[in-house]
Coordinates of C-alpha atoms in Angstrom, one line a residue:
M1 CA 90.7 80.6 114.5
T2 CA 93.0 82.9 112.5
S3 CA 91.3 86.2 111.5
P4 CA 91.0 86.9 107.8
P5 CA 93.4 89.4 106.1
L6 CA 92.3 93.1 106.3
L7 CA 93.8 93.5 102.8
S8 CA 94.3 90.7 100.3
V9 CA 95.9 91.5 97.0
R10 CA 95.8 88.8 94.3
H11 CA 97.5 88.8 90.9
L12 CA 97.4 92.6 90.7
T13 CA 98.6 93.7 87.3
T14 CA 99.0 97.4 86.3
E15 CA 100.0 98.9 83.0
F16 CA 100.8 102.3 81.7
H17 CA 100.1 103.5 78.2
L18 CA 102.9 105.7 76.9
V19 CA 102.6 108.6 74.4
D20 CA 104.5 106.5 71.8
K21 CA 101.8 103.8 72.0
R22 CA 104.0 101.4 74.0
I23 CA 102.5 99.6 77.0
V24 CA 104.6 99.3 80.2
R25 CA 103.6 96.6 82.7
A26 CA 104.6 98.3 86.0
L27 CA 103.1 95.5 88.2
D28 CA 102.9 91.9 87.1
D29 CA 100.9 89.3 89.1
V30 CA 101.5 90.9 92.6
S31 CA 100.0 89.0 95.5
F32 CA 100.3 89.5 99.3
D33 CA 98.1 89.7 102.4
V34 CA 98.0 92.3 105.2
M35 CA 96.7 91.0 108.6
P36 CA 94.8 93.3 111.0
G37 CA 97.2 95.3 113.3
Q38 CA 100.3 94.4 111.2
T39 CA 102.9 96.7 109.7
V40 CA 103.9 95.3 106.3
G41 CA 106.9 96.7 104.5
L42 CA 107.1 96.9 100.7
V43 CA 110.8 96.9 100.0
G44 CA 113.0 97.2 96.9
E45 CA 115.1 99.5 94.8
S46 CA 113.6 102.6 93.1
G47 CA 111.4 101.8 90.2
C48 CA 110.5 98.3 91.4
G49 CA 106.7 99.1 91.7
K50 CA 106.3 99.8 95.4
T51 CA 104.4 103.1 95.1
T52 CA 102.4 101.8 92.1
V53 CA 101.1 99.1 94.4
L54 CA 99.7 101.7 96.7
M55 CA 98.3 103.9 93.9
S56 CA 96.6 100.8 92.4
I57 CA 95.0 99.7 95.7
M58 CA 93.8 103.3 96.4
R59 CA 92.8 103.6 92.7
L60 CA 94.8 106.9 92.4
L61 CA 96.7 106.0 89.2
P62 CA 97.4 108.7 86.7
S63 CA 95.1 108.9 83.6
N64 CA 97.4 106.6 81.5
G65 CA 97.4 103.9 84.2
R66 CA 95.2 100.8 84.0
I67 CA 94.7 97.8 86.3
T68 CA 94.3 95.0 83.8
A69 CA 94.1 92.0 86.1
G70 CA 93.7 90.8 89.7
N71 CA 91.6 91.8 92.7
V72 CA 92.1 93.7 95.9
H73 CA 89.9 92.7 98.8
F74 CA 89.6 95.1 101.7
Q75 CA 87.4 94.2 104.6
G76 CA 85.9 91.5 102.3
K77 CA 85.0 93.8 99.4
D78 CA 86.9 93.9 96.1
L79 CA 87.9 97.5 95.6
L80 CA 88.4 97.0 91.9
T81 CA 84.7 96.4 91.4
L82 CA 83.6 99.7 93.1
S83 CA 82.5 102.8 91.2
E84 CA 84.6 105.9 91.6
R85 CA 82.0 107.4 93.9
E86 CA 82.1 104.3 96.1
M87 CA 85.8 104.3 96.1
R88 CA 85.9 108.0 97.1
D89 CA 83.8 107.2 100.1
R90 CA 86.3 104.6 101.3
R91 CA 89.4 106.8 100.8
W92 CA 90.4 108.5 104.1
K93 CA 87.5 107.0 106.0
D94 CA 88.6 103.4 105.6
M95 CA 92.1 103.7 104.2
A96 CA 94.4 106.7 104.0
I97 CA 97.8 107.5 102.6
V98 CA 100.8 109.6 103.7
F99 CA 102.4 110.7 100.5
Q100 CA 106.1 110.9 99.9
G101 CA 107.4 114.5 100.2
A102 CA 105.2 116.3 102.7
M103 CA 106.2 119.7 101.4
N104 CA 104.8 118.9 98.0
A105 CA 101.7 117.1 99.4
L106 CA 100.6 120.0 101.6
N107 CA 99.0 123.1 100.1
P108 CA 101.6 125.9 100.6
V109 CA 99.0 128.7 100.7
M110 CA 96.7 127.1 103.3
K111 CA 97.2 126.9 107.0
V112 CA 98.1 123.4 108.2
G113 CA 95.2 123.2 110.7
D114 CA 92.7 124.3 108.0
Q115 CA 94.0 121.5 105.7
I116 CA 93.5 118.8 108.3
R117 CA 90.0 120.3 109.2
E118 CA 89.0 120.4 105.5
A119 CA 89.9 116.7 105.0
I120 CA 87.7 115.8 108.0
L121 CA 84.7 117.9 106.9
L122 CA 84.9 116.5 103.4
H123 CA 85.0 112.9 104.4
K124 CA 83.1 112.5 107.6
L125 CA 79.7 113.6 109.1
M126 CA 80.9 116.1 111.6
D127 CA 80.1 119.7 112.2
S128 CA 82.6 122.5 112.1
D129 CA 83.1 122.7 115.9
A130 CA 83.6 119.0 116.3
A131 CA 86.0 119.0 113.4
E132 CA 88.1 121.7 115.0
K133 CA 88.2 119.7 118.2
R134 CA 89.3 116.7 116.1
V135 CA 92.2 118.8 114.7
E136 CA 93.3 119.7 118.2
E137 CA 93.3 116.0 119.2
L138 CA 95.2 115.0 116.0
L139 CA 97.9 117.6 116.4
E140 CA 98.4 116.5 120.0
L141 CA 98.5 112.9 118.9
V142 CA 101.4 113.6 116.5
G143 CA 103.2 115.9 118.8
I144 CA 102.5 119.3 117.2
P145 CA 101.4 122.1 119.6
Y146 CA 97.8 123.2 118.8
L147 CA 99.0 126.9 118.7
R148 CA 100.8 126.1 115.5
R149 CA 97.6 125.1 113.6
D150 CA 97.5 128.6 112.1
Q151 CA 101.0 128.4 110.5
Y152 CA 101.7 127.5 106.9
P153 CA 103.7 124.4 105.7
H154 CA 106.9 126.5 105.0
Q155 CA 106.9 127.5 108.7
Y156 CA 107.2 123.8 109.8
S157 CA 110.3 121.7 109.8
G158 CA 110.5 118.6 107.6
G159 CA 109.7 116.4 110.5
M160 CA 106.7 118.5 111.5
R161 CA 105.3 118.5 108.0
Q162 CA 105.5 114.8 107.9
R163 CA 103.7 114.7 111.3
A164 CA 101.0 117.0 109.9
M165 CA 100.5 114.7 107.0
I166 CA 100.1 111.7 109.4
A167 CA 97.6 113.8 111.4
M168 CA 95.6 114.5 108.2
A169 CA 95.6 110.9 107.2
L170 CA 94.3 109.9 110.6
G171 CA 91.5 112.5 110.5
C172 CA 88.7 110.1 109.6
S173 CA 90.0 107.2 111.8
P174 CA 90.9 104.8 108.9
A175 CA 91.6 101.1 109.6
L176 CA 94.5 101.0 107.1
L177 CA 97.3 103.5 106.6
F178 CA 99.6 103.6 103.6
A179 CA 102.9 105.4 104.2
D180 CA 105.0 106.0 101.1
E181 CA 108.6 106.6 102.1
P182 CA 107.6 108.6 105.2
T183 CA 111.2 109.2 106.3
T184 CA 112.6 110.4 102.9
A185 CA 114.7 113.6 103.0
L186 CA 114.7 113.6 106.8
D187 CA 117.8 113.5 108.9
V188 CA 118.5 110.3 111.0
M189 CA 117.2 111.7 114.3
I190 CA 114.0 112.9 112.7
Q191 CA 113.5 109.6 110.9
A192 CA 113.7 107.8 114.2
Q193 CA 111.1 110.2 115.7
V194 CA 108.7 109.6 112.8
L195 CA 109.1 105.8 113.1
D196 CA 108.6 106.0 116.8
L197 CA 105.4 108.1 116.2
L198 CA 104.0 105.5 113.7
K199 CA 104.7 102.7 116.2
D200 CA 103.1 104.6 119.0
I201 CA 100.0 105.5 116.9
Q202 CA 99.6 102.0 115.7
K203 CA 99.7 100.7 119.3
R204 CA 97.2 103.3 120.6
L205 CA 94.8 103.2 117.7
G206 CA 95.1 99.5 116.5
L207 CA 96.1 100.7 113.0
T208 CA 97.2 98.5 110.2
I209 CA 100.1 100.0 108.2
V210 CA 101.6 99.3 104.8
L211 CA 105.0 101.0 104.6
V212 CA 106.9 101.6 101.4
T213 CA 110.6 102.0 101.8
H214 CA 114.0 101.1 100.3
D215 CA 115.6 101.3 103.8
L216 CA 116.1 97.8 105.3
G217 CA 116.8 99.4 108.6
V218 CA 113.4 101.0 108.7
V219 CA 111.8 97.6 107.9
A220 CA 113.8 95.9 110.7
E221 CA 112.7 98.7 113.1
I222 CA 108.9 98.7 112.5
C223 CA 107.6 95.9 110.2
D224 CA 106.1 92.6 111.1
S225 CA 106.1 91.3 107.6
V226 CA 108.0 92.1 104.4
V227 CA 107.2 92.0 100.7
V228 CA 110.4 92.3 98.6
M229 CA 109.7 93.6 95.1
Y230 CA 111.9 93.6 91.9
G231 CA 111.0 94.7 88.4
G232 CA 107.3 95.0 89.2
K233 CA 107.0 91.5 90.7
V234 CA 107.1 90.1 94.2
A235 CA 110.5 88.3 94.7
E236 CA 110.0 87.2 98.3
S237 CA 107.6 87.7 101.2
G238 CA 107.2 86.5 104.8
S239 CA 107.6 87.6 108.4
A240 CA 110.3 90.1 109.0
D241 CA 112.1 87.6 111.2
S242 CA 112.2 84.8 108.6
V243 CA 113.1 87.1 105.6
Y244 CA 115.9 88.7 107.5
N245 CA 117.3 85.6 109.1
Q246 CA 116.6 83.1 106.3
P247 CA 116.3 85.0 103.0
Q248 CA 115.5 82.7 100.1
H249 CA 115.7 84.8 97.0
P250 CA 119.2 85.8 95.8
Y251 CA 118.0 89.5 95.4
T252 CA 116.9 89.6 99.1
Q253 CA 120.2 87.9 100.1
R254 CA 122.2 90.6 98.3
L255 CA 120.2 93.4 99.7
L256 CA 120.8 92.2 103.2
A257 CA 124.5 91.6 102.6
A258 CA 124.8 95.2 101.4
F259 CA 123.3 96.5 104.7
P260 CA 125.9 97.6 107.2
D261 CA 126.3 95.3 110.2
L262 CA 127.5 97.2 113.4
N263 CA 128.5 93.8 114.8
K264 CA 130.9 93.3 112.0
P265 CA 132.2 96.8 111.1
S266 CA 135.3 95.4 109.4
D267 CA 133.4 93.4 106.8
A268 CA 133.3 94.7 103.3
L269 CA 129.8 95.5 102.1
A270 CA 128.4 93.5 99.3
F271 CA 126.9 95.1 96.2
I272 CA 124.6 94.1 93.4
S273 CA 126.2 94.7 90.0
G274 CA 124.3 96.3 87.2
T275 CA 121.0 98.2 87.5
P276 CA 117.3 97.3 87.9
P277 CA 115.6 96.5 84.6
R278 CA 113.8 99.2 82.6
L279 CA 110.1 98.4 82.5
T280 CA 110.1 99.1 78.8
D281 CA 112.8 96.4 78.3
L282 CA 112.2 93.6 80.8
P283 CA 114.3 90.4 80.5
M284 CA 112.7 87.1 79.9
G285 CA 112.5 84.5 82.7
C286 CA 113.4 85.7 86.1
R287 CA 113.8 89.5 86.1
F288 CA 116.8 89.4 88.4
H289 CA 118.8 86.9 86.4
P290 CA 121.0 89.5 84.5
R291 CA 122.3 90.6 87.9
C292 CA 122.3 87.2 89.7
D293 CA 125.4 85.3 90.6
L294 CA 123.4 82.1 91.2
K295 CA 121.4 81.9 88.0
I296 CA 120.9 78.6 86.3
A297 CA 119.6 77.8 82.8
P298 CA 115.9 78.0 83.5
C299 CA 116.3 81.5 85.0
N300 CA 117.0 83.0 81.5
E301 CA 113.7 81.9 79.9
V302 CA 111.2 80.6 82.5
T303 CA 109.5 82.9 85.0
P304 CA 109.8 81.2 88.4
P305 CA 106.6 80.5 90.3
M306 CA 106.0 81.7 93.8
I307 CA 106.8 78.8 96.2
E308 CA 106.2 78.5 99.9
T309 CA 109.7 77.6 101.1
S310 CA 108.6 77.4 104.8
H311 CA 105.5 78.3 106.8
A312 CA 104.1 81.6 105.4
H313 CA 107.5 82.4 103.7
Y314 CA 107.4 82.6 99.9
A315 CA 109.9 83.2 97.2
A316 CA 109.9 83.2 93.4
C317 CA 113.2 81.5 92.5
H318 CA 114.1 78.4 90.6
F319 CA 116.3 77.3 93.5
C320 CA 113.1 77.0 95.7
Q321 CA 111.9 73.6 94.7
G322 CA 109.7 70.8 96.2
K323 CA 106.4 72.6 96.9
E324 CA 103.4 73.7 95.0
A325 CA 103.1 77.2 93.6
V326 CA 100.9 79.4 95.8
F327 CA 98.5 82.4 95.3
S328 CA 96.5 80.5 92.7

């Protein structure tokens, strides 16, 4: 029998209230599942809503953000029904996040080891000596010598800071780890090391990971499943293999065509004309239609439903016909 999802997001809708009284819908009817032990990639251009998905699930939205619809079931419990105190108890212990930009996420005037230790003491029943032993274990796990626990973030390289953030996130042994662009601003070699570290940790600890990235190479390297987002909505989702080899949505097709292929170095790269839509001025119908070469009449006015095009492969496109809409 198939195990239930560890995380199930259904119809998640998030809005931001601007100072000029306008309301921006940053997420619109977002649905996807994360199975235990999987790595799921949230992919798309900047501004498509990837990070907002994580912040909504963790309930870490800024003061002007509101979740207005949907539910988020984690280990069978709807996180959106929990009080803030109950949610605080789940953060770090059950689910944790590695934020984008480790230099900004770490406290610059606090020793790295003390920051990891503080997170453990605040969120888990463990005395000071046991917490210090846990810091030593975590630093070893992520490949940082324990002797460097007394150094400050500015004394670490970019890759080491990212490793320290991963160690902090793992301090309370969460079941689910969110990683928001964990390889941003790192050189190619260090990016590869961080990805290898995530894969190794997942294998050793049985972690489930949701990875936010705009890099399709990262997705191909580490992810089991992919959720492609555009304009605050899910355009396509499925296994990494099916999405890469049989992309259904024109947006996914263009993204993949724009990715360099070392087997065909002479081929010109494709590109997507125009820019992603502003959330304050979203088009009617399919949000990708102003940039789509394959658009037909309904695309201009009718929002396409999410259709299962093949087993566990979904796309929201008017070309995907013949099956019932899903995620009802």
